[in-house]
Short mmCIF file of C-alpha atoms in Angstrom, two decimals:
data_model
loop_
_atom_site.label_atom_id
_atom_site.label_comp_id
_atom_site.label_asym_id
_atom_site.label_seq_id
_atom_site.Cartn_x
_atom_site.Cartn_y
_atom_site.Cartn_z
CA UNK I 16 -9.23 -20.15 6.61
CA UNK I 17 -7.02 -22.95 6.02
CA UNK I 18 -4.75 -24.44 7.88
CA UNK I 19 -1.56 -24.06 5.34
CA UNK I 20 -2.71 -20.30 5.47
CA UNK I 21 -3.00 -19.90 9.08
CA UNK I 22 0.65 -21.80 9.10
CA UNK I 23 1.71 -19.31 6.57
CA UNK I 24 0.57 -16.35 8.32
CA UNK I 25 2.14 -17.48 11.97
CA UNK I 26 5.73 -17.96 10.52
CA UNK I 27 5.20 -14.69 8.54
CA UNK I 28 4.73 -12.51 11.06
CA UNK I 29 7.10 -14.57 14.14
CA UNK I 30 10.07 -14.08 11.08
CA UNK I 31 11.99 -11.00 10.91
CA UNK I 32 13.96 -12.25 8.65
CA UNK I 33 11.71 -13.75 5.21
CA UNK I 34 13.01 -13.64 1.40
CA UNK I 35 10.60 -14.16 -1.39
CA UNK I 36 11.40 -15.73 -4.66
CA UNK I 37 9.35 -15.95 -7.52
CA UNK I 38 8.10 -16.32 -11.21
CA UNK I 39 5.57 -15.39 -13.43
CA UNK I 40 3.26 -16.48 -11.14
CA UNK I 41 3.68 -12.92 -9.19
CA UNK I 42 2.76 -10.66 -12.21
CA UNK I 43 -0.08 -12.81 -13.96
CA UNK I 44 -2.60 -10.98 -11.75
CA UNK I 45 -1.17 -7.89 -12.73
CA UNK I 46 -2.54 -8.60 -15.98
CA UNK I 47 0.99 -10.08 -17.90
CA UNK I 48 0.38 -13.58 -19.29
CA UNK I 49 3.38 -16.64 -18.32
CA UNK I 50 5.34 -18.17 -20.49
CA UNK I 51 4.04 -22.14 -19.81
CA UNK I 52 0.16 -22.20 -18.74
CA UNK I 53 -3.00 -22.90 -21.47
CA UNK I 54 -3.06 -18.94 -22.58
CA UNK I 55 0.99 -18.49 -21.82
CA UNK I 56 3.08 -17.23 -24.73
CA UNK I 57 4.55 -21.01 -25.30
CA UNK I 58 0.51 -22.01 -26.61
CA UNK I 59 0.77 -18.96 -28.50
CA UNK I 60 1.17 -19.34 -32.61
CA UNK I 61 4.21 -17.01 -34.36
CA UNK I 62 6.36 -17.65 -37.10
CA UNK I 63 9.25 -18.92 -34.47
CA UNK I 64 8.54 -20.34 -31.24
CA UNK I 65 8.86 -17.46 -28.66
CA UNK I 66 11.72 -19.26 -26.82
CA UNK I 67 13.63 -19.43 -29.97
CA UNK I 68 12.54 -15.73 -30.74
CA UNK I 69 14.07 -14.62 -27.29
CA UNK I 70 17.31 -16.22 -27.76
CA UNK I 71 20.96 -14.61 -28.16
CA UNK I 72 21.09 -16.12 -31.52
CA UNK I 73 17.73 -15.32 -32.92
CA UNK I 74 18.34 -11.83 -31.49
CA UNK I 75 21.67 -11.73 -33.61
CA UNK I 76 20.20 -12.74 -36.74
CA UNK I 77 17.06 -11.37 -37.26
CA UNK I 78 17.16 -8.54 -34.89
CA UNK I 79 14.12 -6.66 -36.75
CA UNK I 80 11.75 -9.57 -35.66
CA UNK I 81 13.17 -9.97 -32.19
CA UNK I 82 12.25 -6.03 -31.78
CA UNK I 83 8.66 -6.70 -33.51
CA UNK I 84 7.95 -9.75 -30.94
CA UNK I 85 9.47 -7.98 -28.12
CA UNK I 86 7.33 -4.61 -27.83
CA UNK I 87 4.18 -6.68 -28.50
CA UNK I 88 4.65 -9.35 -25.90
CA UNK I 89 7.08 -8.55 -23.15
CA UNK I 90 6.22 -5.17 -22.26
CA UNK I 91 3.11 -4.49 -20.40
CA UNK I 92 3.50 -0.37 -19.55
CA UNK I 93 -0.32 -0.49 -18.19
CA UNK I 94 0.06 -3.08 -15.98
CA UNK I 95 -0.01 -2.70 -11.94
CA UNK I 96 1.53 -3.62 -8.63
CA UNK I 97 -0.85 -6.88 -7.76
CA UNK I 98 -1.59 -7.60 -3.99
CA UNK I 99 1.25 -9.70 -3.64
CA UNK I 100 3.41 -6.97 -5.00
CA UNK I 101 2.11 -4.84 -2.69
CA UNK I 102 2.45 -6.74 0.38
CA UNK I 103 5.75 -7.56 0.10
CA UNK I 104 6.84 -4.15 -0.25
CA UNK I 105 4.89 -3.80 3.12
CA UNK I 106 6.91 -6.54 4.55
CA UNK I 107 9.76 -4.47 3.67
CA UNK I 108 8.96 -1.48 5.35
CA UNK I 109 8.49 -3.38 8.41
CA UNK I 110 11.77 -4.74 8.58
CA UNK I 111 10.81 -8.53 7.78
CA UNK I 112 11.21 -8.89 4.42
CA UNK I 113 15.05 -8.93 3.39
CA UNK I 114 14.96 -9.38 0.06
CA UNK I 115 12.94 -10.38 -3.35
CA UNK I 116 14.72 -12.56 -6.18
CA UNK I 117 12.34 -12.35 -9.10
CA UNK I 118 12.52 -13.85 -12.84
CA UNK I 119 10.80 -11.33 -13.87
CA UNK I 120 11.79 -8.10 -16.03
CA UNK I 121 8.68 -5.93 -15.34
CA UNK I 122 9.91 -4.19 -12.63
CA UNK I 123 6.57 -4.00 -10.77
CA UNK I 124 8.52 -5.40 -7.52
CA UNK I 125 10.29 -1.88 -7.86
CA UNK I 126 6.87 -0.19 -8.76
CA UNK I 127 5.27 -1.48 -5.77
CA UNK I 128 7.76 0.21 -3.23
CA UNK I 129 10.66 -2.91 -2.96
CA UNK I 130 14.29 -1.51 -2.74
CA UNK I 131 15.91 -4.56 -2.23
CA UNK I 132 15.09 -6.58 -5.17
CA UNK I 133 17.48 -9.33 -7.33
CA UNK I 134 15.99 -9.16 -10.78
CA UNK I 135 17.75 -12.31 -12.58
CA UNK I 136 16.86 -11.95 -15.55
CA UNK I 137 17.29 -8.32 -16.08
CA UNK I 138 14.74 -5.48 -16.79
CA UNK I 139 12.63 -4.56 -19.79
CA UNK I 140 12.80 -0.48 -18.23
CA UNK I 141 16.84 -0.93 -18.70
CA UNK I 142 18.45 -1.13 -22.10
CA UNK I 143 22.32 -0.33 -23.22
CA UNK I 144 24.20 0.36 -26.22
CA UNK I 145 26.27 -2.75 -27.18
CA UNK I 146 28.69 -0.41 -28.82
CA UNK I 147 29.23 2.18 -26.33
CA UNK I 148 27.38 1.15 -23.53
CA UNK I 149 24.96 4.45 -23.17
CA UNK I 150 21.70 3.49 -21.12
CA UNK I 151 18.64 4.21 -22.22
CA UNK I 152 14.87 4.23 -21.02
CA UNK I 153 11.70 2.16 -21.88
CA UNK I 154 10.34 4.48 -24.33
CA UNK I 155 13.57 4.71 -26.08
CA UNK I 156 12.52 1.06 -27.30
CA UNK I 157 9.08 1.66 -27.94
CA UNK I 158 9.56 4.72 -29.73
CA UNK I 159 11.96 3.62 -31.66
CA UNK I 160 10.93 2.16 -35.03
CA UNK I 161 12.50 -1.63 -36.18
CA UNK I 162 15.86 -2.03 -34.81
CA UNK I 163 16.70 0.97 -32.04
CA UNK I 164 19.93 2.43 -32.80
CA UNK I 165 22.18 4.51 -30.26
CA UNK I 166 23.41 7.93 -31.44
CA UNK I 167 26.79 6.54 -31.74
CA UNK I 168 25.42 3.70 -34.47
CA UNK I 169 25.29 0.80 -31.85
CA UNK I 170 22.56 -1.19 -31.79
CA UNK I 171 20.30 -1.00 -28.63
CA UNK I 172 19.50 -4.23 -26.25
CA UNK I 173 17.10 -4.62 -23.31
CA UNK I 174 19.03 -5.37 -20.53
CA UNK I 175 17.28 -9.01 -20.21
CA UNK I 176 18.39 -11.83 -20.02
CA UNK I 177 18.00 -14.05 -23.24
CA UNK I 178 18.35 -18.18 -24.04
CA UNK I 179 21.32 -18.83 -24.27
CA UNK I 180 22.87 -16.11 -22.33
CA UNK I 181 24.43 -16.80 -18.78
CA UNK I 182 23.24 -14.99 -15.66
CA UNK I 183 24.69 -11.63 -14.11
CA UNK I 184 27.10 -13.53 -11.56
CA UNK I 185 26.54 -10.65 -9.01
CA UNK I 186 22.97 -11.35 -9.13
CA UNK I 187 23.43 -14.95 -8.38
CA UNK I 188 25.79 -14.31 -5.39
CA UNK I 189 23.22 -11.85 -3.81
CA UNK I 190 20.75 -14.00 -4.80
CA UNK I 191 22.80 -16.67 -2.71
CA UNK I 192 23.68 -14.67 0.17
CA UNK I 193 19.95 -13.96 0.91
CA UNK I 194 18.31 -17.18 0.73
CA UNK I 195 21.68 -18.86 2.23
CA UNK I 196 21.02 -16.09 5.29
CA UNK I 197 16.53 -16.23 5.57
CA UNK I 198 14.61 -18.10 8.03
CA UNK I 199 11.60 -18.04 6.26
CA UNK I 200 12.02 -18.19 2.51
CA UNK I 201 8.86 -18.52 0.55
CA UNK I 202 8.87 -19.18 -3.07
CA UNK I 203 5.97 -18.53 -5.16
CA UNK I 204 4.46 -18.64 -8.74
CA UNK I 205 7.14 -20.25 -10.37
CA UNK I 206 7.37 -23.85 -11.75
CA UNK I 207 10.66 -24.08 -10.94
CA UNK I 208 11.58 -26.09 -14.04
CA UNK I 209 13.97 -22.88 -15.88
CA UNK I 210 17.62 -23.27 -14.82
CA UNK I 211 19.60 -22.09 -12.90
CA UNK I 212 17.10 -20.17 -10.67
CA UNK I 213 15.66 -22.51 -9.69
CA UNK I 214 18.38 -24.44 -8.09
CA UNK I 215 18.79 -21.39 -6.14
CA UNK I 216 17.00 -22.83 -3.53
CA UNK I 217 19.09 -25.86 -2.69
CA UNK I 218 20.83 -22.93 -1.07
CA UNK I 219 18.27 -22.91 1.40
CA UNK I 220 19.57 -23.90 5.07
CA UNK I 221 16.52 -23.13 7.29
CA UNK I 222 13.22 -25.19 8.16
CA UNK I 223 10.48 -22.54 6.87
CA UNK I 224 10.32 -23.40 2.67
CA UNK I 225 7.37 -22.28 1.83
CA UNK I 226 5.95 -23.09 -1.80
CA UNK I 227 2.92 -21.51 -3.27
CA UNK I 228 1.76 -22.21 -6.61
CA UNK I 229 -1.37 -23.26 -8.29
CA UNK I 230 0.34 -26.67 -9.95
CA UNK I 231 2.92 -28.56 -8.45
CA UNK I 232 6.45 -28.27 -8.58
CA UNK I 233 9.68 -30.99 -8.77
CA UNK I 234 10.56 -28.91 -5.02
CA UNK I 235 6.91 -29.38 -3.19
CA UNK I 236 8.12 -32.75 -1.52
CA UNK I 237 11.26 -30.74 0.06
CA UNK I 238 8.47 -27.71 1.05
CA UNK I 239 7.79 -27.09 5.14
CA UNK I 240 4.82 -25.71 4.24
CA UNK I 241 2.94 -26.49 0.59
CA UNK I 242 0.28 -24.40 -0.74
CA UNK I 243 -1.75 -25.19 -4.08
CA UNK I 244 -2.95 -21.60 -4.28
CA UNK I 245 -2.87 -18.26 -6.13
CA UNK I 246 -0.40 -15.83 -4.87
CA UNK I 247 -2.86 -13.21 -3.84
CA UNK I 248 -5.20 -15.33 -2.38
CA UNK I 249 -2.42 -16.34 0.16
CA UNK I 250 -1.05 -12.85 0.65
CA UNK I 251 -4.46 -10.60 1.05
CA UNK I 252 -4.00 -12.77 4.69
CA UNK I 253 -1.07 -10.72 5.56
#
């Protein structure tokens, strides 16, 4: 064992007070590709780049292919919990883990057993009338064919956050709060190159950053405690 794992495991279990933030990283070993790696959707071919096909605009103006793109690539309804997932809902039960901020909308964080859990860029098992507001389900969307329509006549919209559209400002004050509050934060599989998450952590006060990601990040010279690593190979330790 390492020494930035044996590090990692001593401030884990002396904190009772640890917050986790992270990115893709978290869910790609749950079997749901990234957005910026050699396989992510970026190095993918489509009509439209993806990041133009998931933004507000594209969304507005060709709605049917926004739908067509979005059930094929951004919902996974086979995929499960990973090890990491599932040890930081463990770390939750115990009382040390406070919080999770996540960037991503597959809600395994949830699935895993986390009740405290900041998702800031929404939820693909959320979705909302934007006439009349009326929530609906998962399979709402992929049972729905083209364009889902509410049974008032509004058109349906997963409650995630697209380009161009701002953040839920709730989310970013809790998101605040808990990092502004942790003694241990650890941050992991994220790039922390998408704005403004990732500036979250300049909220960061204490002296226990941990970073764990498999490339490096514009944040590893600020890190207490750097680890080049996958996720789950740092938390099957715990």
């Amino acid at each position: 064992m390492s020494k930035e794992i044996e590090t990692f495991i001593k401030w884990v279990e002396e904190s009772e007070n640890i917050v986790f933030f992270g990115g893709a990283g978290v869910s790609t070993e749950s079997g749901i590709p990234d957005f910026r790696s050699v396989d992510g959707l970026y190095n993918q071919k489509y009509d439209y780049p993806p990041e133009t096909i998931l933004s507000h605009s594209f969304y507005i103006r060709k709605p049917e292919e926004f739908f067509k793109f979005y059930r094929e690539k951004m919902i996974f309804t086979d995929a499960k919990p990973s090890i990491t997932h599932s040890k930081l809902s463990e770390l939750e039960k115990k009382g040390k883990l406070k919080g999770v901020i996540t960037q991503n909308i597959d809600g395994l964080h949830q699935k895993a057993g986390n009740k405290h859990v900041v998702e800031l860029h929404g939820s693909v098992l959320r979705n909302y009338c934007e006439k009349c507001g009326c929530f609906y389900g998962l399979q709402y969307i992929l049972n729905s064919d083209n364009i889902p329509i509410c049974k008032c006549g509004g058109k349906v919209k997963p409650d995630v956050v697209l380009y161009e559209e701002g953040l839920n400002s709730d989310n970013i004050s809790e998101a605040v709060r808990l990092i502004r509050e942790a003694d241990v934060l650890i941050v992991g599989g994220t790039s922390l190159g998408v704005y403004p998450a990732a500036g979250l952590i300049d909220y960061y006060n204490g002296n226990k950053l941990i970073l764990v990601n498999k490339t490096p990040t514009p944040y590893d010279k600020r890190a207490n405690l750097l680890i080049h690593d996958g996720l789950g190979d740092v938390f099957a330790n715990v």
